[in-house]
Amino acid sequence: MRYRYFLRTKLKNQLPDGIMLPSGFHVVGHVALVHLNSSLQEYSSLIGEATLTFDARIKSVAVRIGPTSGEIRRPFYEVVAGDCNTVTTHIENGVHFKLDPIRITFSGGNKRARIDIANRVEAGEKVVDMFSCVGQFALQIAKSTDALVTAIEINPEAYQFLLENIQINDLDNRVTAILGDCRDVHPVNYANRVIMGYLHNTELYLPYALDTLMQDGGVIHMHMAIQKNILKKSITEIREICNRKGFDSQIQIRKIKNYSPGVDHVVFDIGVVQA
Ligand SMILES: C[S@@+](CC[C@H](N)C(=O)[O-])C[C@H]1O[C@@H](n2cnc3c(N)ncnc32)[C@H](O)[C@@H]1O
């Protein structure tokens, strides 16, 4: 709300009366990511220039021009004010993430979930992050535990940042990066824990996560964007997939955040043992 009030005061007489201004924005490194409704698009440069003076961290302002799409979850933004170079370093809980946030999705709303999973990892574990992106989960886990982490990413651009981030954080002795589709390149009968940080049709990847776990079992953290009214049905489906792979399962659900109307971002914590 402070931002809305700031814009209203700063741009007084330059915007139509009563127009609904944004209440906030996301900051990734030095880049502010702003969502404007259609009536504000023509004022995006004006709002961008004002935003540069709102927060000393901000050197570039980008406005969303389309929905995040495709398997690699590419966001669509254009820079409307400040520095056109949007490659930046974002620091979260002591981990440095280099990335370009107008080309690669980095959700600050998942910060708590990343720290939470790192806290669950036990000494000596082998962890596989199947949807690693620039290392959001993988590096947070490697930085705060002694786990050996394998990070898989399909998008070559995100993979390059992942490689750099492993170096920047001095984790090359404990994080191995793999470029490719996790369904094809996952290790087999290897991990104690698998992270599935991908929200769309995630259950289709669950059989591969189960193959990645050691034969006697382990834990899978499966994220999903899911309609609230089908949560119970999903638990039954997950249990069946585990059974077909020869595992008994114990499943807990935690809500991470609201995703869209009627849809939550949740994580299924799936503990499995050989049946
Ligand atoms: C939205 S990001 C999430 C990053 C991180 N896991 C998190 O939750 O904060 C999802 C990532 O999964 C990658 N991805 C999608 N399909 C994949 C696949 N089949 N194998 C490996 N990576 C994949 C995308 O390219 C993208 O970088």
PDB file of C-alpha atoms and ligand atoms in Angstrom:
ATOM      1  CA  MET A   1       0.000   0.000   0.000  1.00  0.00           C
ATOM      2  CA  ARG A   2       2.937   2.295   0.670  1.00  0.00           C
ATOM      3  CA  TYR A   3       3.911   1.858  -3.003  1.00  0.00           C
ATOM      4  CA  ARG A   4       0.398   2.677  -4.222  1.00  0.00           C
ATOM      5  CA  TYR A   5       0.319   5.814  -2.082  1.00  0.00           C
ATOM      6  CA  PHE A   6       3.831   6.741  -3.296  1.00  0.00           C
ATOM      7  CA  LEU A   7       2.797   6.416  -6.974  1.00  0.00           C
ATOM      8  CA  ARG A   8      -0.420   8.329  -6.406  1.00  0.00           C
ATOM      9  CA  THR A   9       1.488  11.213  -4.808  1.00  0.00           C
ATOM     10  CA  LYS A  10       4.433  11.156  -7.211  1.00  0.00           C
ATOM     11  CA  LEU A  11       2.310  10.943 -10.374  1.00  0.00           C
ATOM     12  CA  LYS A  12      -0.434  13.307  -9.253  1.00  0.00           C
ATOM     13  CA  ASN A  13      -1.881  15.132 -12.279  1.00  0.00           C
ATOM     14  CA  GLN A  14      -0.162  12.713 -14.699  1.00  0.00           C
ATOM     15  CA  LEU A  15      -2.662   9.827 -14.371  1.00  0.00           C
ATOM     16  CA  PRO A  16      -6.463   9.831 -14.741  1.00  0.00           C
ATOM     17  CA  ASP A  17      -8.346  10.331 -11.464  1.00  0.00           C
ATOM     18  CA  GLY A  18      -9.446   7.146  -9.669  1.00  0.00           C
ATOM     19  CA  ILE A  19      -7.300   4.781 -11.756  1.00  0.00           C
ATOM     20  CA  MET A  20      -6.321   1.624  -9.763  1.00  0.00           C
ATOM     21  CA  LEU A  21      -2.569   1.596  -9.173  1.00  0.00           C
ATOM     22  CA  PRO A  22      -0.570  -1.547  -8.230  1.00  0.00           C
ATOM     23  CA  SER A  23      -0.120  -2.205  -4.506  1.00  0.00           C
ATOM     24  CA  GLY A  24       3.373  -3.679  -4.851  1.00  0.00           C
ATOM     25  CA  PHE A  25       5.961  -5.437  -7.014  1.00  0.00           C
ATOM     26  CA  HIS A  26       8.551  -8.211  -6.777  1.00  0.00           C
ATOM     27  CA  VAL A  27      12.246  -7.450  -6.486  1.00  0.00           C
ATOM     28  CA  VAL A  28      14.823  -9.923  -7.810  1.00  0.00           C
ATOM     29  CA  GLY A  29      18.344  -8.541  -7.369  1.00  0.00           C
ATOM     30  CA  HIS A  30      18.276  -5.050  -8.890  1.00  0.00           C
ATOM     31  CA  VAL A  31      15.144  -5.681 -10.990  1.00  0.00           C
ATOM     32  CA  ALA A  32      11.595  -4.648 -10.027  1.00  0.00           C
ATOM     33  CA  LEU A  33       8.925  -6.811 -11.679  1.00  0.00           C
ATOM     34  CA  VAL A  34       5.638  -4.914 -11.904  1.00  0.00           C
ATOM     35  CA  HIS A  35       2.204  -6.213 -12.950  1.00  0.00           C
ATOM     36  CA  LEU A  36      -0.064  -3.528 -14.412  1.00  0.00           C
ATOM     37  CA  ASN A  37      -3.689  -3.980 -15.396  1.00  0.00           C
ATOM     38  CA  SER A  38      -4.606  -3.134 -18.998  1.00  0.00           C
ATOM     39  CA  SER A  39      -5.759   0.415 -18.206  1.00  0.00           C
ATOM     40  CA  LEU A  40      -2.272   1.236 -16.874  1.00  0.00           C
ATOM     41  CA  GLN A  41      -0.185  -0.219 -19.719  1.00  0.00           C
ATOM     42  CA  GLU A  42       0.061   3.147 -21.527  1.00  0.00           C
ATOM     43  CA  TYR A  43       1.562   4.670 -18.359  1.00  0.00           C
ATOM     44  CA  SER A  44       4.150   1.940 -17.858  1.00  0.00           C
ATOM     45  CA  SER A  45       7.208   4.169 -18.532  1.00  0.00           C
ATOM     46  CA  LEU A  46       5.894   6.811 -16.172  1.00  0.00           C
ATOM     47  CA  ILE A  47       5.280   4.230 -13.455  1.00  0.00           C
ATOM     48  CA  GLY A  48       8.662   2.625 -14.196  1.00  0.00           C
ATOM     49  CA  GLU A  49      10.562   5.907 -13.767  1.00  0.00           C
ATOM     50  CA  ALA A  50       8.717   6.611 -10.509  1.00  0.00           C
ATOM     51  CA  THR A  51       9.464   3.080  -9.238  1.00  0.00           C
ATOM     52  CA  LEU A  52      13.207   3.641  -9.773  1.00  0.00           C
ATOM     53  CA  THR A  53      13.045   6.370  -7.124  1.00  0.00           C
ATOM     54  CA  PHE A  54      10.980   4.279  -4.664  1.00  0.00           C
ATOM     55  CA  ASP A  55      13.653   1.810  -3.556  1.00  0.00           C
ATOM     56  CA  ALA A  56      17.446   2.260  -3.736  1.00  0.00           C
ATOM     57  CA  ARG A  57      17.937  -1.442  -4.692  1.00  0.00           C
ATOM     58  CA  ILE A  58      16.085  -0.980  -7.987  1.00  0.00           C
ATOM     59  CA  LYS A  59      18.101  -0.232 -11.129  1.00  0.00           C
ATOM     60  CA  SER A  60      15.716  -1.742 -13.723  1.00  0.00           C
ATOM     61  CA  VAL A  61      11.931  -1.811 -13.881  1.00  0.00           C
ATOM     62  CA  ALA A  62      10.192  -4.447 -16.022  1.00  0.00           C
ATOM     63  CA  VAL A  63       6.469  -4.729 -16.674  1.00  0.00           C
ATOM     64  CA  ARG A  64       4.688  -8.016 -17.362  1.00  0.00           C
ATOM     65  CA  ILE A  65       3.462  -8.230 -20.970  1.00  0.00           C
ATOM     66  CA  GLY A  66       2.129 -11.788 -20.988  1.00  0.00           C
ATOM     67  CA  PRO A  67       1.598 -14.901 -18.872  1.00  0.00           C
ATOM     68  CA  THR A  68       4.396 -17.262 -17.884  1.00  0.00           C
ATOM     69  CA  SER A  69       4.199 -20.157 -20.304  1.00  0.00           C
ATOM     70  CA  GLY A  70       5.562 -23.439 -21.593  1.00  0.00           C
ATOM     71  CA  GLU A  71       7.429 -26.287 -19.998  1.00  0.00           C
ATOM     72  CA  ILE A  72      10.356 -24.050 -19.030  1.00  0.00           C
ATOM     73  CA  ARG A  73       7.962 -21.521 -17.416  1.00  0.00           C
ATOM     74  CA  ARG A  74       9.317 -18.551 -19.383  1.00  0.00           C
ATOM     75  CA  PRO A  75       8.018 -15.248 -18.008  1.00  0.00           C
ATOM     76  CA  PHE A  76       7.189 -12.331 -20.340  1.00  0.00           C
ATOM     77  CA  TYR A  77       8.382  -8.891 -19.267  1.00  0.00           C
ATOM     78  CA  GLU A  78       9.760  -5.782 -20.956  1.00  0.00           C
ATOM     79  CA  VAL A  79      12.040  -3.210 -19.398  1.00  0.00           C
ATOM     80  CA  VAL A  80      10.278   0.170 -19.166  1.00  0.00           C
ATOM     81  CA  ALA A  81      12.787   2.169 -17.092  1.00  0.00           C
ATOM     82  CA  GLY A  82      16.412   2.084 -15.949  1.00  0.00           C
ATOM     83  CA  ASP A  83      19.161  -0.337 -16.926  1.00  0.00           C
ATOM     84  CA  CYS A  84      18.344  -2.708 -19.814  1.00  0.00           C
ATOM     85  CA  ASN A  85      20.790  -5.260 -18.420  1.00  0.00           C
ATOM     86  CA  THR A  86      18.567  -7.372 -16.197  1.00  0.00           C
ATOM     87  CA  VAL A  87      21.092 -10.106 -15.381  1.00  0.00           C
ATOM     88  CA  THR A  88      21.398  -9.724 -11.632  1.00  0.00           C
ATOM     89  CA  THR A  89      22.394 -11.451  -8.399  1.00  0.00           C
ATOM     90  CA  HIS A  90      19.659 -12.085  -5.864  1.00  0.00           C
ATOM     91  CA  ILE A  91      20.692 -13.082  -2.342  1.00  0.00           C
ATOM     92  CA  GLU A  92      18.309 -15.306  -0.384  1.00  0.00           C
ATOM     93  CA  ASN A  93      19.201 -16.682   3.030  1.00  0.00           C
ATOM     94  CA  GLY A  94      22.920 -16.219   2.285  1.00  0.00           C
ATOM     95  CA  VAL A  95      22.803 -17.995  -1.111  1.00  0.00           C
ATOM     96  CA  HIS A  96      23.722 -15.981  -4.227  1.00  0.00           C
ATOM     97  CA  PHE A  97      21.519 -16.600  -7.276  1.00  0.00           C
ATOM     98  CA  LYS A  98      22.682 -15.078 -10.566  1.00  0.00           C
ATOM     99  CA  LEU A  99      19.878 -15.016 -13.157  1.00  0.00           C
ATOM    100  CA  ASP A 100      17.895 -12.892 -15.578  1.00  0.00           C
ATOM    101  CA  PRO A 101      14.461 -12.563 -13.916  1.00  0.00           C
ATOM    102  CA  ILE A 102      12.762 -11.297 -17.073  1.00  0.00           C
ATOM    103  CA  ARG A 103      13.650 -14.622 -18.799  1.00  0.00           C
ATOM    104  CA  ILE A 104      13.647 -17.076 -15.899  1.00  0.00           C
ATOM    105  CA  THR A 105      10.994 -17.501 -13.185  1.00  0.00           C
ATOM    106  CA  PHE A 106      12.233 -16.891  -9.647  1.00  0.00           C
ATOM    107  CA  SER A 107       9.402 -16.885  -7.117  1.00  0.00           C
ATOM    108  CA  GLY A 108      10.171 -15.009  -3.914  1.00  0.00           C
ATOM    109  CA  GLY A 109       6.897 -16.448  -2.541  1.00  0.00           C
ATOM    110  CA  ASN A 110       8.581 -19.884  -2.288  1.00  0.00           C
ATOM    111  CA  LYS A 111      11.429 -18.671  -0.069  1.00  0.00           C
ATOM    112  CA  ARG A 112       9.956 -20.159   3.135  1.00  0.00           C
ATOM    113  CA  ALA A 113       9.411 -23.518   1.371  1.00  0.00           C
ATOM    114  CA  ARG A 114      13.047 -23.637   0.257  1.00  0.00           C
ATOM    115  CA  ILE A 115      14.363 -23.001   3.746  1.00  0.00           C
ATOM    116  CA  ASP A 116      11.857 -25.467   5.208  1.00  0.00           C
ATOM    117  CA  ILE A 117      13.001 -28.328   2.967  1.00  0.00           C
ATOM    118  CA  ALA A 118      16.663 -27.583   3.700  1.00  0.00           C
ATOM    119  CA  ASN A 119      15.799 -27.915   7.408  1.00  0.00           C
ATOM    120  CA  ARG A 120      14.318 -31.397   6.847  1.00  0.00           C
ATOM    121  CA  VAL A 121      17.445 -32.823   5.191  1.00  0.00           C
ATOM    122  CA  GLU A 122      19.402 -35.140   7.486  1.00  0.00           C
ATOM    123  CA  ALA A 123      23.158 -35.737   7.738  1.00  0.00           C
ATOM    124  CA  GLY A 124      24.698 -37.662   4.851  1.00  0.00           C
ATOM    125  CA  GLU A 125      21.646 -37.599   2.577  1.00  0.00           C
ATOM    126  CA  LYS A 126      21.726 -37.794  -1.207  1.00  0.00           C
ATOM    127  CA  VAL A 127      19.192 -35.346  -2.646  1.00  0.00           C
ATOM    128  CA  VAL A 128      17.959 -34.985  -6.237  1.00  0.00           C
ATOM    129  CA  ASP A 129      16.290 -31.733  -7.368  1.00  0.00           C
ATOM    130  CA  MET A 130      14.397 -32.713 -10.549  1.00  0.00           C
ATOM    131  CA  PHE A 131      13.371 -29.172 -11.638  1.00  0.00           C
ATOM    132  CA  SER A 132      16.349 -27.193 -10.479  1.00  0.00           C
ATOM    133  CA  CYS A 133      16.155 -23.970 -12.538  1.00  0.00           C
ATOM    134  CA  VAL A 134      19.053 -21.756 -11.287  1.00  0.00           C
ATOM    135  CA  GLY A 135      19.386 -23.837  -8.090  1.00  0.00           C
ATOM    136  CA  GLN A 136      16.638 -22.393  -5.851  1.00  0.00           C
ATOM    137  CA  PHE A 137      16.242 -25.619  -3.808  1.00  0.00           C
ATOM    138  CA  ALA A 138      19.509 -27.379  -4.660  1.00  0.00           C
ATOM    139  CA  LEU A 139      21.825 -24.574  -3.521  1.00  0.00           C
ATOM    140  CA  GLN A 140      19.808 -23.718  -0.423  1.00  0.00           C
ATOM    141  CA  ILE A 141      20.055 -27.390   0.665  1.00  0.00           C
ATOM    142  CA  ALA A 142      23.748 -27.712  -0.207  1.00  0.00           C
ATOM    143  CA  LYS A 143      24.604 -24.468   1.599  1.00  0.00           C
ATOM    144  CA  SER A 144      22.937 -25.387   4.884  1.00  0.00           C
ATOM    145  CA  THR A 145      23.514 -29.186   5.085  1.00  0.00           C
ATOM    146  CA  ASP A 146      26.234 -31.706   4.195  1.00  0.00           C
ATOM    147  CA  ALA A 147      24.015 -33.413   1.573  1.00  0.00           C
ATOM    148  CA  LEU A 148      25.259 -34.428  -1.861  1.00  0.00           C
ATOM    149  CA  VAL A 149      22.856 -32.727  -4.289  1.00  0.00           C
ATOM    150  CA  THR A 150      22.096 -33.561  -7.932  1.00  0.00           C
ATOM    151  CA  ALA A 151      20.360 -30.699  -9.770  1.00  0.00           C
ATOM    152  CA  ILE A 152      18.548 -31.420 -13.056  1.00  0.00           C
ATOM    153  CA  GLU A 153      17.386 -28.652 -15.426  1.00  0.00           C
ATOM    154  CA  ILE A 154      15.997 -28.822 -18.976  1.00  0.00           C
ATOM    155  CA  ASN A 155      16.392 -25.156 -20.015  1.00  0.00           C
ATOM    156  CA  PRO A 156      19.984 -24.523 -21.225  1.00  0.00           C
ATOM    157  CA  GLU A 157      19.803 -20.849 -20.209  1.00  0.00           C
ATOM    158  CA  ALA A 158      18.778 -21.670 -16.624  1.00  0.00           C
ATOM    159  CA  TYR A 159      21.340 -24.503 -16.583  1.00  0.00           C
ATOM    160  CA  GLN A 160      24.174 -22.058 -17.432  1.00  0.00           C
ATOM    161  CA  PHE A 161      23.157 -19.851 -14.489  1.00  0.00           C
ATOM    162  CA  LEU A 162      22.949 -22.982 -12.303  1.00  0.00           C
ATOM    163  CA  LEU A 163      26.566 -23.869 -13.199  1.00  0.00           C
ATOM    164  CA  GLU A 164      27.683 -20.314 -12.385  1.00  0.00           C
ATOM    165  CA  ASN A 165      25.746 -20.301  -9.118  1.00  0.00           C
ATOM    166  CA  ILE A 166      27.388 -23.543  -7.994  1.00  0.00           C
ATOM    167  CA  GLN A 167      30.776 -21.818  -8.477  1.00  0.00           C
ATOM    168  CA  ILE A 168      29.738 -18.477  -6.956  1.00  0.00           C
ATOM    169  CA  ASN A 169      28.527 -20.247  -3.804  1.00  0.00           C
ATOM    170  CA  ASP A 170      31.602 -22.470  -3.690  1.00  0.00           C
ATOM    171  CA  LEU A 171      29.532 -25.663  -3.774  1.00  0.00           C
ATOM    172  CA  ASP A 172      31.145 -27.516  -6.669  1.00  0.00           C
ATOM    173  CA  ASN A 173      32.300 -30.362  -4.429  1.00  0.00           C
ATOM    174  CA  ARG A 174      28.699 -31.131  -3.358  1.00  0.00           C
ATOM    175  CA  VAL A 175      26.370 -30.132  -6.208  1.00  0.00           C
ATOM    176  CA  THR A 176      26.323 -31.933  -9.564  1.00  0.00           C
ATOM    177  CA  ALA A 177      24.321 -30.283 -12.355  1.00  0.00           C
ATOM    178  CA  ILE A 178      22.722 -32.270 -15.187  1.00  0.00           C
ATOM    179  CA  LEU A 179      21.231 -30.697 -18.330  1.00  0.00           C
ATOM    180  CA  GLY A 180      18.205 -32.541 -19.682  1.00  0.00           C
ATOM    181  CA  ASP A 181      14.669 -33.806 -19.165  1.00  0.00           C
ATOM    182  CA  CYS A 182      14.479 -35.293 -15.666  1.00  0.00           C
ATOM    183  CA  ARG A 183      12.421 -38.192 -17.073  1.00  0.00           C
ATOM    184  CA  ASP A 184      15.448 -39.242 -19.152  1.00  0.00           C
ATOM    185  CA  VAL A 185      18.478 -38.247 -17.089  1.00  0.00           C
ATOM    186  CA  HIS A 186      17.506 -38.937 -13.460  1.00  0.00           C
ATOM    187  CA  PRO A 187      19.754 -41.257 -11.441  1.00  0.00           C
ATOM    188  CA  VAL A 188      18.199 -44.608 -10.517  1.00  0.00           C
ATOM    189  CA  ASN A 189      18.058 -46.318  -7.095  1.00  0.00           C
ATOM    190  CA  TYR A 190      20.183 -43.494  -5.678  1.00  0.00           C
ATOM    191  CA  ALA A 191      18.549 -40.775  -3.545  1.00  0.00           C
ATOM    192  CA  ASN A 192      17.173 -40.497  -0.012  1.00  0.00           C
ATOM    193  CA  ARG A 193      15.133 -37.437  -0.970  1.00  0.00           C
ATOM    194  CA  VAL A 194      13.732 -36.010  -4.211  1.00  0.00           C
ATOM    195  CA  ILE A 195      12.510 -32.429  -4.693  1.00  0.00           C
ATOM    196  CA  MET A 196       9.869 -31.817  -7.381  1.00  0.00           C
ATOM    197  CA  GLY A 197       9.621 -28.014  -7.541  1.00  0.00           C
ATOM    198  CA  TYR A 198       7.316 -27.830 -10.571  1.00  0.00           C
ATOM    199  CA  LEU A 199       3.637 -26.987 -10.384  1.00  0.00           C
ATOM    200  CA  HIS A 200       2.056 -28.332 -13.553  1.00  0.00           C
ATOM    201  CA  ASN A 201       0.956 -31.974 -13.989  1.00  0.00           C
ATOM    202  CA  THR A 202       3.667 -32.851 -11.493  1.00  0.00           C
ATOM    203  CA  GLU A 203       2.102 -36.276 -10.833  1.00  0.00           C
ATOM    204  CA  LEU A 204       3.177 -37.357 -14.355  1.00  0.00           C
ATOM    205  CA  TYR A 205       6.788 -37.109 -13.178  1.00  0.00           C
ATOM    206  CA  LEU A 206       6.205 -39.011  -9.909  1.00  0.00           C
ATOM    207  CA  PRO A 207       7.091 -42.494 -11.315  1.00  0.00           C
ATOM    208  CA  TYR A 208      10.527 -41.111 -12.305  1.00  0.00           C
ATOM    209  CA  ALA A 209      11.004 -39.593  -8.837  1.00  0.00           C
ATOM    210  CA  LEU A 210      10.193 -43.008  -7.318  1.00  0.00           C
ATOM    211  CA  ASP A 211      12.778 -44.654  -9.599  1.00  0.00           C
ATOM    212  CA  THR A 212      15.307 -42.056  -8.411  1.00  0.00           C
ATOM    213  CA  LEU A 213      14.832 -43.004  -4.749  1.00  0.00           C
ATOM    214  CA  MET A 214      16.819 -45.848  -3.197  1.00  0.00           C
ATOM    215  CA  GLN A 215      15.002 -49.161  -3.530  1.00  0.00           C
ATOM    216  CA  ASP A 216      14.171 -49.302   0.187  1.00  0.00           C
ATOM    217  CA  GLY A 217      12.465 -45.898   0.071  1.00  0.00           C
ATOM    218  CA  GLY A 218      12.863 -42.244   1.007  1.00  0.00           C
ATOM    219  CA  VAL A 219      10.996 -38.952   0.812  1.00  0.00           C
ATOM    220  CA  ILE A 220       9.601 -36.988  -2.124  1.00  0.00           C
ATOM    221  CA  HIS A 221       8.476 -33.355  -1.849  1.00  0.00           C
ATOM    222  CA  MET A 222       6.064 -32.917  -4.746  1.00  0.00           C
ATOM    223  CA  HIS A 223       4.870 -29.357  -5.403  1.00  0.00           C
ATOM    224  CA  MET A 224       1.655 -28.785  -7.317  1.00  0.00           C
ATOM    225  CA  ALA A 225      -0.810 -26.059  -8.272  1.00  0.00           C
ATOM    226  CA  ILE A 226      -4.093 -27.796  -7.512  1.00  0.00           C
ATOM    227  CA  GLN A 227      -7.804 -27.021  -7.221  1.00  0.00           C
ATOM    228  CA  LYS A 228      -8.730 -27.162  -3.565  1.00  0.00           C
ATOM    229  CA  ASN A 229     -11.688 -29.487  -4.233  1.00  0.00           C
ATOM    230  CA  ILE A 230      -9.595 -32.297  -5.748  1.00  0.00           C
ATOM    231  CA  LEU A 231      -6.955 -32.563  -3.022  1.00  0.00           C
ATOM    232  CA  LYS A 232      -8.405 -35.793  -1.565  1.00  0.00           C
ATOM    233  CA  LYS A 233      -8.621 -37.426  -5.006  1.00  0.00           C
ATOM    234  CA  SER A 234      -4.961 -36.513  -5.620  1.00  0.00           C
ATOM    235  CA  ILE A 235      -3.856 -38.308  -2.474  1.00  0.00           C
ATOM    236  CA  THR A 236      -5.535 -41.490  -3.724  1.00  0.00           C
ATOM    237  CA  GLU A 237      -3.829 -41.106  -7.129  1.00  0.00           C
ATOM    238  CA  ILE A 238      -0.423 -40.534  -5.542  1.00  0.00           C
ATOM    239  CA  ARG A 239      -0.883 -43.596  -3.340  1.00  0.00           C
ATOM    240  CA  GLU A 240      -1.761 -45.700  -6.405  1.00  0.00           C
ATOM    241  CA  ILE A 241       1.296 -44.500  -8.349  1.00  0.00           C
ATOM    242  CA  CYS A 242       3.503 -45.409  -5.359  1.00  0.00           C
ATOM    243  CA  ASN A 243       1.850 -48.850  -5.086  1.00  0.00           C
ATOM    244  CA  ARG A 244       2.414 -49.558  -8.778  1.00  0.00           C
ATOM    245  CA  LYS A 245       6.125 -48.862  -8.205  1.00  0.00           C
ATOM    246  CA  GLY A 246       6.204 -51.251  -5.222  1.00  0.00           C
ATOM    247  CA  PHE A 247       6.083 -48.674  -2.405  1.00  0.00           C
ATOM    248  CA  ASP A 248       3.765 -48.067   0.569  1.00  0.00           C
ATOM    249  CA  SER A 249       3.308 -44.350   1.190  1.00  0.00           C
ATOM    250  CA  GLN A 250       2.518 -41.851   3.925  1.00  0.00           C
ATOM    251  CA  ILE A 251       1.393 -38.502   2.557  1.00  0.00           C
ATOM    252  CA  GLN A 252       1.074 -35.089   4.174  1.00  0.00           C
ATOM    253  CA  ILE A 253      -0.018 -31.874   2.494  1.00  0.00           C
ATOM    254  CA  ARG A 254       1.241 -28.368   3.253  1.00  0.00           C
ATOM    255  CA  LYS A 255      -0.090 -25.204   1.633  1.00  0.00           C
ATOM    256  CA  ILE A 256       2.628 -22.897   0.308  1.00  0.00           C
ATOM    257  CA  LYS A 257       0.491 -20.022  -1.026  1.00  0.00           C
ATOM    258  CA  ASN A 258      -2.621 -19.037  -2.956  1.00  0.00           C
ATOM    259  CA  TYR A 259      -1.900 -19.649  -6.651  1.00  0.00           C
ATOM    260  CA  SER A 260      -5.038 -18.383  -8.427  1.00  0.00           C
ATOM    261  CA  PRO A 261      -8.742 -18.217  -7.517  1.00  0.00           C
ATOM    262  CA  GLY A 262      -9.724 -21.672  -6.177  1.00  0.00           C
ATOM    263  CA  VAL A 263      -6.213 -23.032  -6.749  1.00  0.00           C
ATOM    264  CA  ASP A 264      -3.496 -23.487  -4.108  1.00  0.00           C
ATOM    265  CA  HIS A 265       0.211 -24.098  -4.425  1.00  0.00           C
ATOM    266  CA  VAL A 266       0.726 -27.090  -2.129  1.00  0.00           C
ATOM    267  CA  VAL A 267       3.507 -29.543  -1.412  1.00  0.00           C
ATOM    268  CA  PHE A 268       2.837 -33.253  -0.875  1.00  0.00           C
ATOM    269  CA  ASP A 269       5.432 -34.734   1.483  1.00  0.00           C
ATOM    270  CA  ILE A 270       5.464 -38.374   0.394  1.00  0.00           C
ATOM    271  CA  GLY A 271       7.359 -40.808   2.593  1.00  0.00           C
ATOM    272  CA  VAL A 272       7.702 -44.246   0.961  1.00  0.00           C
ATOM    273  CA  VAL A 273       9.000 -47.665   2.008  1.00  0.00           C
ATOM    274  CA  GLN A 274       9.311 -50.842  -0.001  1.00  0.00           C
ATOM    275  CA  ALA A 275       5.949 -52.705   0.125  1.00  0.00           C
TER     276      ALA A 275
HETATM  277  C1  LIG B   1       9.190 -22.704 -12.220  1.00  0.00           C
HETATM  278  S1  LIG B   1      10.785 -23.339 -12.149  1.00  0.00           S
HETATM  279  C2  LIG B   1      10.856 -23.749 -10.455  1.00  0.00           C
HETATM  280  C3  LIG B   1      12.233 -23.650  -9.887  1.00  0.00           C
HETATM  281  C4  LIG B   1      12.381 -24.212  -8.487  1.00  0.00           C
HETATM  282  N1  LIG B   1      12.259 -25.650  -8.502  1.00  0.00           N
HETATM  283  C5  LIG B   1      11.400 -23.607  -7.497  1.00  0.00           C
HETATM  284  O1  LIG B   1      10.417 -24.287  -7.177  1.00  0.00           O
HETATM  285  O2  LIG B   1      11.593 -22.473  -7.035  1.00  0.00           O
HETATM  286  C6  LIG B   1      10.608 -24.926 -12.920  1.00  0.00           C
HETATM  287  C7  LIG B   1      11.876 -25.357 -13.636  1.00  0.00           C
HETATM  288  O3  LIG B   1      11.717 -26.707 -14.079  1.00  0.00           O
HETATM  289  C8  LIG B   1      12.328 -26.826 -15.365  1.00  0.00           C
HETATM  290  N2  LIG B   1      11.762 -28.001 -16.031  1.00  0.00           N
HETATM  291  C9  LIG B   1      10.535 -28.129 -16.583  1.00  0.00           C
HETATM  292  N3  LIG B   1      10.361 -29.374 -17.093  1.00  0.00           N
HETATM  293  C10 LIG B   1      11.508 -30.060 -16.816  1.00  0.00           C
HETATM  294  C11 LIG B   1      11.927 -31.404 -17.056  1.00  0.00           C
HETATM  295  N4  LIG B   1      11.124 -32.268 -17.682  1.00  0.00           N
HETATM  296  N5  LIG B   1      13.150 -31.777 -16.631  1.00  0.00           N
HETATM  297  C12 LIG B   1      13.964 -30.913 -16.007  1.00  0.00           C
HETATM  298  N6  LIG B   1      13.623 -29.603 -15.745  1.00  0.00           N
HETATM  299  C13 LIG B   1      12.406 -29.194 -16.136  1.00  0.00           C
HETATM  300  C14 LIG B   1      11.996 -25.502 -16.045  1.00  0.00           C
HETATM  301  O4  LIG B   1      12.848 -25.239 -17.124  1.00  0.00           O
HETATM  302  C15 LIG B   1      12.158 -24.514 -14.880  1.00  0.00           C
HETATM  303  O5  LIG B   1      13.459 -24.011 -14.808  1.00  0.00           O
END
